[in-house]
Short mmCIF file of C-alpha atoms and ligand atoms in Angstrom, two decimals:
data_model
loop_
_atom_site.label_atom_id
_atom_site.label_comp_id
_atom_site.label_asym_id
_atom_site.label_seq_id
_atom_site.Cartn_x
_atom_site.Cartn_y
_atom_site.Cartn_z
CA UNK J 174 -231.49 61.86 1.26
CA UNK J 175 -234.35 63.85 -0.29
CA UNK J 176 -233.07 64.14 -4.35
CA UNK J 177 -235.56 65.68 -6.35
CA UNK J 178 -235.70 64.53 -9.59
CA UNK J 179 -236.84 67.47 -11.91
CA UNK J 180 -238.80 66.36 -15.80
CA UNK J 181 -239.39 69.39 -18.18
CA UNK J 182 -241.18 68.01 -21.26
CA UNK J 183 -242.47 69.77 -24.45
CA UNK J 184 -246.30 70.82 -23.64
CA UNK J 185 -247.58 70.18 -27.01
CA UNK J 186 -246.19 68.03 -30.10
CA UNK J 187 -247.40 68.06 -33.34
CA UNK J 188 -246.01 65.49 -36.38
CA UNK J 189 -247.72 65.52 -39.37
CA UNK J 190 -248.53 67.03 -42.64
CA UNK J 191 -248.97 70.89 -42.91
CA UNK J 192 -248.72 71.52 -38.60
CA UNK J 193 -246.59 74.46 -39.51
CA UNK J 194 -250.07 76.65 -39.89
CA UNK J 195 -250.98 75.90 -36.50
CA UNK J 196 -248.07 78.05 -35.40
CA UNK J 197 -250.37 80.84 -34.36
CA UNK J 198 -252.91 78.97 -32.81
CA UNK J 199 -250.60 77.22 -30.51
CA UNK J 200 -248.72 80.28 -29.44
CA UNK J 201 -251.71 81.59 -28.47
CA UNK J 202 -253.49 78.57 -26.88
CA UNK J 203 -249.54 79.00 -24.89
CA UNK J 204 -250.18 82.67 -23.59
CA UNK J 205 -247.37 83.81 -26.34
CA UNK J 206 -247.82 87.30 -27.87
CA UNK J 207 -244.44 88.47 -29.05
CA UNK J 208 -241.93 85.73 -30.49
CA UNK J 209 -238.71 85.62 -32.01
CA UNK J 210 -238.32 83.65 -35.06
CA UNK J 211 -234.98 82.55 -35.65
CA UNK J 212 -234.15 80.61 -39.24
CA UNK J 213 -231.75 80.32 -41.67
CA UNK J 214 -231.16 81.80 -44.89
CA UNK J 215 -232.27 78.89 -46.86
CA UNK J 216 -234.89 77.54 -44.27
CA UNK J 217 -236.43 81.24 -44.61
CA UNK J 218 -237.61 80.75 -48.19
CA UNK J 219 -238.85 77.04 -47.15
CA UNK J 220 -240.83 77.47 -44.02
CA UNK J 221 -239.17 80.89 -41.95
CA UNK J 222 -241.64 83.04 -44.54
CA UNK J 223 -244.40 81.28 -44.12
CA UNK J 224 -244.14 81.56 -40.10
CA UNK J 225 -244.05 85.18 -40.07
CA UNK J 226 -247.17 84.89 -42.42
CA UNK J 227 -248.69 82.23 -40.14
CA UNK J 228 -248.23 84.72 -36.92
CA UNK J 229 -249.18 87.88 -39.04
CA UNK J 230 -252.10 86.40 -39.77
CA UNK J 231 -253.10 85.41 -36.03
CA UNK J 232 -252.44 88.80 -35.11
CA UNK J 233 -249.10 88.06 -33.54
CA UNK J 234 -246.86 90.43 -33.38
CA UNK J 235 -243.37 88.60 -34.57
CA UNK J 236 -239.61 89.68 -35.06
CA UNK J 237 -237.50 87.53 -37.25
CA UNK J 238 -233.78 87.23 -37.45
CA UNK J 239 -231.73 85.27 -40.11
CA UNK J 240 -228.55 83.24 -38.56
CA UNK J 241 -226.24 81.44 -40.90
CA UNK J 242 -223.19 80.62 -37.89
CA UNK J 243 -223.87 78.11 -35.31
CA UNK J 244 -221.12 79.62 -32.95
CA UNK J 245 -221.40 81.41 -29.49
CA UNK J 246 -221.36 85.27 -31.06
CA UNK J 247 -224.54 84.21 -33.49
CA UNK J 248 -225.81 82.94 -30.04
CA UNK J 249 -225.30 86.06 -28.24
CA UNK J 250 -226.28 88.28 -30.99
CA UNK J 251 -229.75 86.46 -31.14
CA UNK J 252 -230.07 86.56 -26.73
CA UNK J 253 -229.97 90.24 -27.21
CA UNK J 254 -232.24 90.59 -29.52
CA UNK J 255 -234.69 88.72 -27.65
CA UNK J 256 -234.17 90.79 -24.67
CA UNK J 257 -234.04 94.35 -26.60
CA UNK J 258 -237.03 93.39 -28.28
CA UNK J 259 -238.47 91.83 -25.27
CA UNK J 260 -239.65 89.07 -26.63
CA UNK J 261 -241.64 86.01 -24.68
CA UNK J 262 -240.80 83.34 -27.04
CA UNK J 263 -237.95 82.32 -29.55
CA UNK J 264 -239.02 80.29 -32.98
CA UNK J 265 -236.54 78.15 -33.81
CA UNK J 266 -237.66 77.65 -37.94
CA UNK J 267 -234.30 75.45 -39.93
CA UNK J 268 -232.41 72.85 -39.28
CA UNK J 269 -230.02 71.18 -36.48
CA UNK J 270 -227.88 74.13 -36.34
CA UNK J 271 -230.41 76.94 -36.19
CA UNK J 272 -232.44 75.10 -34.02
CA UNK J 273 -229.49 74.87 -31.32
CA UNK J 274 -229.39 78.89 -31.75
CA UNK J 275 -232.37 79.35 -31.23
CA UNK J 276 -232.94 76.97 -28.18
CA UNK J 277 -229.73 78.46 -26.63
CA UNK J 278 -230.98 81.80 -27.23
CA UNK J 279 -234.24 81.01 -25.79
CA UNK J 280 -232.47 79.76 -22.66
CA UNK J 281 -230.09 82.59 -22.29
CA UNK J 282 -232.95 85.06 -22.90
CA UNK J 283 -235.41 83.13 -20.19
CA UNK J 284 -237.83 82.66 -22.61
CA UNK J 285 -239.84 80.17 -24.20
CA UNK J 286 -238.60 78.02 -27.22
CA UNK J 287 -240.81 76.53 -30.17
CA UNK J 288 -239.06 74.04 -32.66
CA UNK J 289 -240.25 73.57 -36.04
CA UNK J 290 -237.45 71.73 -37.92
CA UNK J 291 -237.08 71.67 -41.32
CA UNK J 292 -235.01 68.52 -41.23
CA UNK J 293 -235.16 65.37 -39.54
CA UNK J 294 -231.34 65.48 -38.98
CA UNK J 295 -230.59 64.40 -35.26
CA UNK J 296 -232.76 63.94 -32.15
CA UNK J 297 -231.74 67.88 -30.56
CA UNK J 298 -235.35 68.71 -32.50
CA UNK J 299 -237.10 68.30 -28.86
CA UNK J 300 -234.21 67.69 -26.35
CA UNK J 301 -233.33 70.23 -23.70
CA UNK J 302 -229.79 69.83 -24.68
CA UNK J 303 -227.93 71.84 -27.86
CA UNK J 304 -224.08 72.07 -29.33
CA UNK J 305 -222.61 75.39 -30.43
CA UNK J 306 -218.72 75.78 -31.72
CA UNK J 307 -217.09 77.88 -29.07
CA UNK J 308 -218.00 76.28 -25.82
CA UNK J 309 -214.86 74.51 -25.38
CA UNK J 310 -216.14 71.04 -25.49
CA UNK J 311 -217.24 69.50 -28.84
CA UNK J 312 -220.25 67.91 -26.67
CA UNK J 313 -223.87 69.55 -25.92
CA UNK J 314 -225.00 72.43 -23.28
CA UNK J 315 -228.19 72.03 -21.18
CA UNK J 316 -230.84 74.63 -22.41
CA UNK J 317 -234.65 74.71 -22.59
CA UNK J 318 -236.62 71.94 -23.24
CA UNK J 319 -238.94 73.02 -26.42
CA UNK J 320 -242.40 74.37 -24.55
CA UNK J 321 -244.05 72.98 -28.36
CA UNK J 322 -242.66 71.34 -31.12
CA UNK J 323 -244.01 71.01 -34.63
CA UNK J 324 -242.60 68.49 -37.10
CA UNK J 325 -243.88 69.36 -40.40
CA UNK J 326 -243.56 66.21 -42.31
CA UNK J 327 -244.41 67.66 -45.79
CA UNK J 328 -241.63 69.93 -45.01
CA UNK J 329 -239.17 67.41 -43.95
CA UNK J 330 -240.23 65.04 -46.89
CA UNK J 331 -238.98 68.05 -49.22
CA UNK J 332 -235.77 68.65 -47.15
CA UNK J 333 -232.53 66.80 -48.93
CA UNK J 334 -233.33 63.11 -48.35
CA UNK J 335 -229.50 62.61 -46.83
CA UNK J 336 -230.70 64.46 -43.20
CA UNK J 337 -233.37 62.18 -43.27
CA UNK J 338 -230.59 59.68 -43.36
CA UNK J 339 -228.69 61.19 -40.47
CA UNK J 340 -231.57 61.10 -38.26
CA UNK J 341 -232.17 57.28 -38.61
CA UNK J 342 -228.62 57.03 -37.65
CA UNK J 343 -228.81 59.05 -34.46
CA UNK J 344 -231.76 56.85 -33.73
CA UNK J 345 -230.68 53.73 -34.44
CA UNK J 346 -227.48 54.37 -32.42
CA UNK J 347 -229.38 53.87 -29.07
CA UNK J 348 -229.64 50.45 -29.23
CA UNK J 349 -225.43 51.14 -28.41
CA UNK J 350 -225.65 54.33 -26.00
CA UNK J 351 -228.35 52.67 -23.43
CA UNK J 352 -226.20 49.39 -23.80
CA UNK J 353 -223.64 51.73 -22.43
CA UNK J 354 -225.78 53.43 -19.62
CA UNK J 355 -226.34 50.12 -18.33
CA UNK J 356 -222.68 49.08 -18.07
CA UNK J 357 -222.30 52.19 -16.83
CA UNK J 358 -225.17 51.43 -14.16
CA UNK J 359 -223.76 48.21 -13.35
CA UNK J 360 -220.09 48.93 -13.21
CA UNK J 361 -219.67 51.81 -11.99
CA UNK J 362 -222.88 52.85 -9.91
CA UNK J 363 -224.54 55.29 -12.05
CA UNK J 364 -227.88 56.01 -11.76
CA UNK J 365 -230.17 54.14 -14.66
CA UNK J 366 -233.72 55.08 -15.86
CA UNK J 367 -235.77 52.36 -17.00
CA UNK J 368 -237.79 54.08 -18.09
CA UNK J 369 -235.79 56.61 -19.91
CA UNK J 370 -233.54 53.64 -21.12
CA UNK J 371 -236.25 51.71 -22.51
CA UNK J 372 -238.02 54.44 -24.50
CA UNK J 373 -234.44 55.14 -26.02
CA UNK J 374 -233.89 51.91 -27.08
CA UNK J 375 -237.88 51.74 -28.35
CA UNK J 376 -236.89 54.45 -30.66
CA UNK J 377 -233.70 52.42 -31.91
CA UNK J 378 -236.07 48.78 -32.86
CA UNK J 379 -238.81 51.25 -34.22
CA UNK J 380 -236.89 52.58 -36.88
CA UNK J 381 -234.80 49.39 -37.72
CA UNK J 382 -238.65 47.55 -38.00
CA UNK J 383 -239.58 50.47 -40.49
CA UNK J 384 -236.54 51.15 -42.25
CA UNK J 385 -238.16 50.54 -45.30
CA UNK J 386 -240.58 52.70 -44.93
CA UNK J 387 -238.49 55.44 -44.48
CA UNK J 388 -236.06 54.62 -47.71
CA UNK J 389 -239.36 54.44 -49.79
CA UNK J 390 -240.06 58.10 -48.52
CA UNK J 391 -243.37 57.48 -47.39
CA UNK J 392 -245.16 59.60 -44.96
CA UNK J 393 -245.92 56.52 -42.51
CA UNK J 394 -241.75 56.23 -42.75
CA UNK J 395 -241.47 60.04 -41.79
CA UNK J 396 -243.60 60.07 -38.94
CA UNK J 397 -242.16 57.08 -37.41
CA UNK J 398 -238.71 58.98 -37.71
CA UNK J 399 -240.31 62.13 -36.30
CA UNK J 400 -241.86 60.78 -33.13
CA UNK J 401 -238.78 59.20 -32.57
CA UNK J 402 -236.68 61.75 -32.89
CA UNK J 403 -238.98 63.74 -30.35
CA UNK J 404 -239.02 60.21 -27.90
CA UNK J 405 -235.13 60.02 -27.58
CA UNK J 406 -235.50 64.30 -26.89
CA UNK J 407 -238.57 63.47 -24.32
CA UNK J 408 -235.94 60.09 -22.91
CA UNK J 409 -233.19 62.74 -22.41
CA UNK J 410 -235.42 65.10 -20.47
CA UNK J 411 -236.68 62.15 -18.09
CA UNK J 412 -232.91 60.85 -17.16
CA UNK J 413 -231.97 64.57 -16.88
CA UNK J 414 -228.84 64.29 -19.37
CA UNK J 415 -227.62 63.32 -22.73
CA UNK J 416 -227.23 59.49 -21.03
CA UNK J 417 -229.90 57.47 -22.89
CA UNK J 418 -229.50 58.88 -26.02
CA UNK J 419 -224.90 58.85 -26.37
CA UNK J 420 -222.46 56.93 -25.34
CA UNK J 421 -219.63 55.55 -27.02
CA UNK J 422 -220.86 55.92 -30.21
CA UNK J 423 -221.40 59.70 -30.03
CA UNK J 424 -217.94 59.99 -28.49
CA UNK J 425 -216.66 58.51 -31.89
CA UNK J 426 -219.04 61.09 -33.26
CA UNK J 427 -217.33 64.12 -31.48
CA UNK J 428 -213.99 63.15 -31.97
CA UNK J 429 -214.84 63.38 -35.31
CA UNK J 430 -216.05 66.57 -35.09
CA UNK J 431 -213.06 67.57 -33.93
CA UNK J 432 -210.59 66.03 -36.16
CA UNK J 433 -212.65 65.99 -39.30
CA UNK J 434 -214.91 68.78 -38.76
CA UNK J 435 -217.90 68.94 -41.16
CA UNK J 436 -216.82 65.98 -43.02
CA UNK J 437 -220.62 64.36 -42.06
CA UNK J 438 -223.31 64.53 -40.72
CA UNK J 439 -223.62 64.04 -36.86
CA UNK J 440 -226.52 61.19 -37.17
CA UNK J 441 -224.45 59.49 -40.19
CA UNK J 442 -220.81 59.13 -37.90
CA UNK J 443 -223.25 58.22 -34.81
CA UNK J 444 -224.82 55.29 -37.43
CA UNK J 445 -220.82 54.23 -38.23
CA UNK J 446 -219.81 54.63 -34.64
CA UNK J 447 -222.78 52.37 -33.40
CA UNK J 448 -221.69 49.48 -36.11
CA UNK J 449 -218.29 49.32 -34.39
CA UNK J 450 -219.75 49.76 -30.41
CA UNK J 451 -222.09 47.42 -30.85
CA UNK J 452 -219.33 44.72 -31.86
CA UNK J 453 -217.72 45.48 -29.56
CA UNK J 454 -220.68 45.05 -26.88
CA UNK J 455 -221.20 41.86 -28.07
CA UNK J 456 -224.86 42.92 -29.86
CA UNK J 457 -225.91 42.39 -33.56
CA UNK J 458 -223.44 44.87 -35.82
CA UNK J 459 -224.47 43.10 -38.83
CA UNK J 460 -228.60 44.29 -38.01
CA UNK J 461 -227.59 47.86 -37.46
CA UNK J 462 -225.23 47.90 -40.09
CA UNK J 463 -227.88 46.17 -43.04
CA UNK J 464 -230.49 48.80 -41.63
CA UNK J 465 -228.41 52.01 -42.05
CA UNK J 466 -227.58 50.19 -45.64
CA UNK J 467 -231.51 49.87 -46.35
CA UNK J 468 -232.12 53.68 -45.44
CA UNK J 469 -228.79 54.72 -47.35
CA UNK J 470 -226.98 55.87 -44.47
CA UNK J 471 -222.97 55.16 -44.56
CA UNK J 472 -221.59 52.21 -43.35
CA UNK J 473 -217.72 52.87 -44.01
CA UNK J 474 -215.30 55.71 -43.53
CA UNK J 475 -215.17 56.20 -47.10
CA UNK J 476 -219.13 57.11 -47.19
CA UNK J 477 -218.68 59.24 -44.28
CA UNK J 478 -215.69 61.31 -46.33
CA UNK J 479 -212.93 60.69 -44.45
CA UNK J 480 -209.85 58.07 -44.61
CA UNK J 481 -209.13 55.15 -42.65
CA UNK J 482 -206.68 56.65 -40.54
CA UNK J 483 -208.25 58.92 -39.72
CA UNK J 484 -211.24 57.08 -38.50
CA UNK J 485 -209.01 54.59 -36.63
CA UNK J 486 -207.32 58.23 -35.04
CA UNK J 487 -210.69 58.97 -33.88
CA UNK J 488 -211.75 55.35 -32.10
CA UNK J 489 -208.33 55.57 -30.06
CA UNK J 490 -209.13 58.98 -29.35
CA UNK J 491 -212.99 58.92 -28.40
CA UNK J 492 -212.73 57.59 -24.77
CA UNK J 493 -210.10 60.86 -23.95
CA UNK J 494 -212.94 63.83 -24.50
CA UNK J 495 -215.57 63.22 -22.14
CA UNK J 496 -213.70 61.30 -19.30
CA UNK J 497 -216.74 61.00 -16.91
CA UNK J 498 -218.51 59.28 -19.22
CA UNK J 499 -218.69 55.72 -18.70
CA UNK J 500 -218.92 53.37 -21.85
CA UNK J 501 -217.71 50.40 -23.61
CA UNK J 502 -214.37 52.36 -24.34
CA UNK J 503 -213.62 53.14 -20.92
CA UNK J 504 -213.65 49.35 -20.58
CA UNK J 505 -212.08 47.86 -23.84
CA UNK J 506 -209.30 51.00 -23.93
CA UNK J 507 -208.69 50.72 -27.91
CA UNK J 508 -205.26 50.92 -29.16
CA UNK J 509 -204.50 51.84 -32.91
CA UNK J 510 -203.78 47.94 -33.32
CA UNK J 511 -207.30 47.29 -31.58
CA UNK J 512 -209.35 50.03 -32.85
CA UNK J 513 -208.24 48.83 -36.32
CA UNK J 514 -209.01 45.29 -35.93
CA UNK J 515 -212.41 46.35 -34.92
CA UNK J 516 -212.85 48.75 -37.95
CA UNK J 517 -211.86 45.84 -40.79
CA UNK J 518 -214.31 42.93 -38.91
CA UNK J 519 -217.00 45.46 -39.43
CA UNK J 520 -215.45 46.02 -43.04
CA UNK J 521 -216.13 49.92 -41.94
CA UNK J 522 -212.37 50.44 -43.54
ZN1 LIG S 772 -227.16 62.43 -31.44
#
């Protein structure tokens, strides 16, 4: 058997304080003469201007386009007007959601795709893979891998401390979702990537060491969160899939989605899903739990906005949405009894 095992990383990442004005530099150092910037309508008075100055200035010639939907007709709207405008590149300039455009976009469009968050939200800021609303599965697509990315920490440190937050939480659920690969490996034959798995889980005890750090909003804490945020996107791009970086405690996550939509954020039900998966794995609950307390990331269903039943509603129902996934759930099978008991010993209701 001859499988060929195919890696696309970012070519170029840049953390740190004021990397936005390299923007034109890099394009060009990347053969890029005509991108797309895509941003939001907020993120376009915080950093979408000052890209289209930054490219103006290096003699780029740029298109921008405001999204504020992230659904499949803002996505298809944006592909065209990459290929009308025949673009080489699309700028993804906002947060999670116009980030995911963008990347989609890019993909759809064959083109290249830049990230430059705004936020430090969730761990899609350098991953191949994205989520829109209308695919019919409230998981992510495959796309592009970013070709650059460039995490602006003086931007993020401005950005509304709670995605901060919701980034730690996506992190620091790893320690659950490789916990879950494994079992998957080991149970059930799936392929496992050490390598993958063990940057993953890096990511995960890099933020829980520094979680002060990132509560006293210092730039150290910031650029810990950024690389690690861009490590669990680079993990998912070596093991090919979403596998190091969500298991059962995403599934919890996107249940939600479904059945509370936009009560959270994604990283902050990923941090609460991760308290109850790791008790349930048998690992220390109580150290991911204090850590998402230090950064100020919720712990209970009331801090996430939504009631207990609800929350209970969604642990039954996590293990039914992505079937061939492989986790602690497909094992334990929760019932309402169950999933509750598990909920009050983590005092998450
Ligand atoms: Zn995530």
């Amino acid at each position: 058997m001859n499988e060929v095992h195919r890696i696309d990383l970012p070519r170029i990442v840049l953390v740190g304080k004021g990397v936005i004005d390299s923007l034109g530099e890099i394009c060009e150092e990347l053969g890029l003469v005509k991108p797309l910037i895509v941003t939001g309508r907020k993120t376009y008075e915080i950093a979408g201007k000052r890209a289209m100055k930054i490219l103006a200035e290096a003699g780029l010639q740029s298109e921008t386009t405001l999204v504020s939907n992230a659904d499949l007709g803002t996505v298809e709207k944006v592909s065209e007007e990459a290929v009308t405008g025949k673009v080489d590149s699309v700028i993804g300039v906002g947060g999670g959601r116009t980030i995911d455009i963008a990347k989609i976009s890019a993909y759809k469009s064959d083109t290249f795709f830049i990230s430059v968050p705004t936020t430090a939200s969730h761990d899609g800021i350098a991953s191949s893979l994205a989520s829109i609303k209308g695919l019919g599965k409230p998981y992510s697509m495959k796309a592009n891998s970013p070709i650059a990315v460039l995490a602006d920490s003086r931007i993020i440190a401005e950005s509304p401390y709670r995605f901060t937050a919701s980034g730690c939480g996506d992190v620091i659920s790893k320690a659950v979702s490789v916990r879950d690969w494994r079992m998957a490996h080991k149970e059930n034959g799936e392929y496992y990537g050490e390598y993958a798995g063990s940057l993953a889980l890096m990511s995960s005890n890099l933020i829980i060491r520094n979680a002060h750090l990132i509560r006293d909003r210092l730039e150290e804490g910031y650029r810990i969160l950024l690389e690690a945020l861009v490590s669990c996107g680079v993990a998912m791009s070596i093991a090919g899939s979403s596998r190091p970086c969500s298991g059962s405690e995403h599934l919890f996550s996107h249940t939600l989605d479904m059945i509370a939509p936009d009560a959270a954020l994604h990283g902050e039900q990923c941090g609460v899903g991760a308290i109850m998966m790791a008790k349930l794995h048998g690992l220390d609950w109580g150290e991911i739990k204090e850590t998402l307390r230090v950064i100020d990331a919720p712990t209970t269903a009331e801090e996430l906005s939504i009631d207990d039943e609800t929350l209970i509603k969604a642990l039954v129902m996590a293990n039914t949405i992505r079937p061939e996934r492989y986790t602690i759930l497909s094992k334990v099978n929760l019932t309402e009894g169950s999933a509750r008991a598990i909920a009050q010993e983590c005092e998450v209701i």
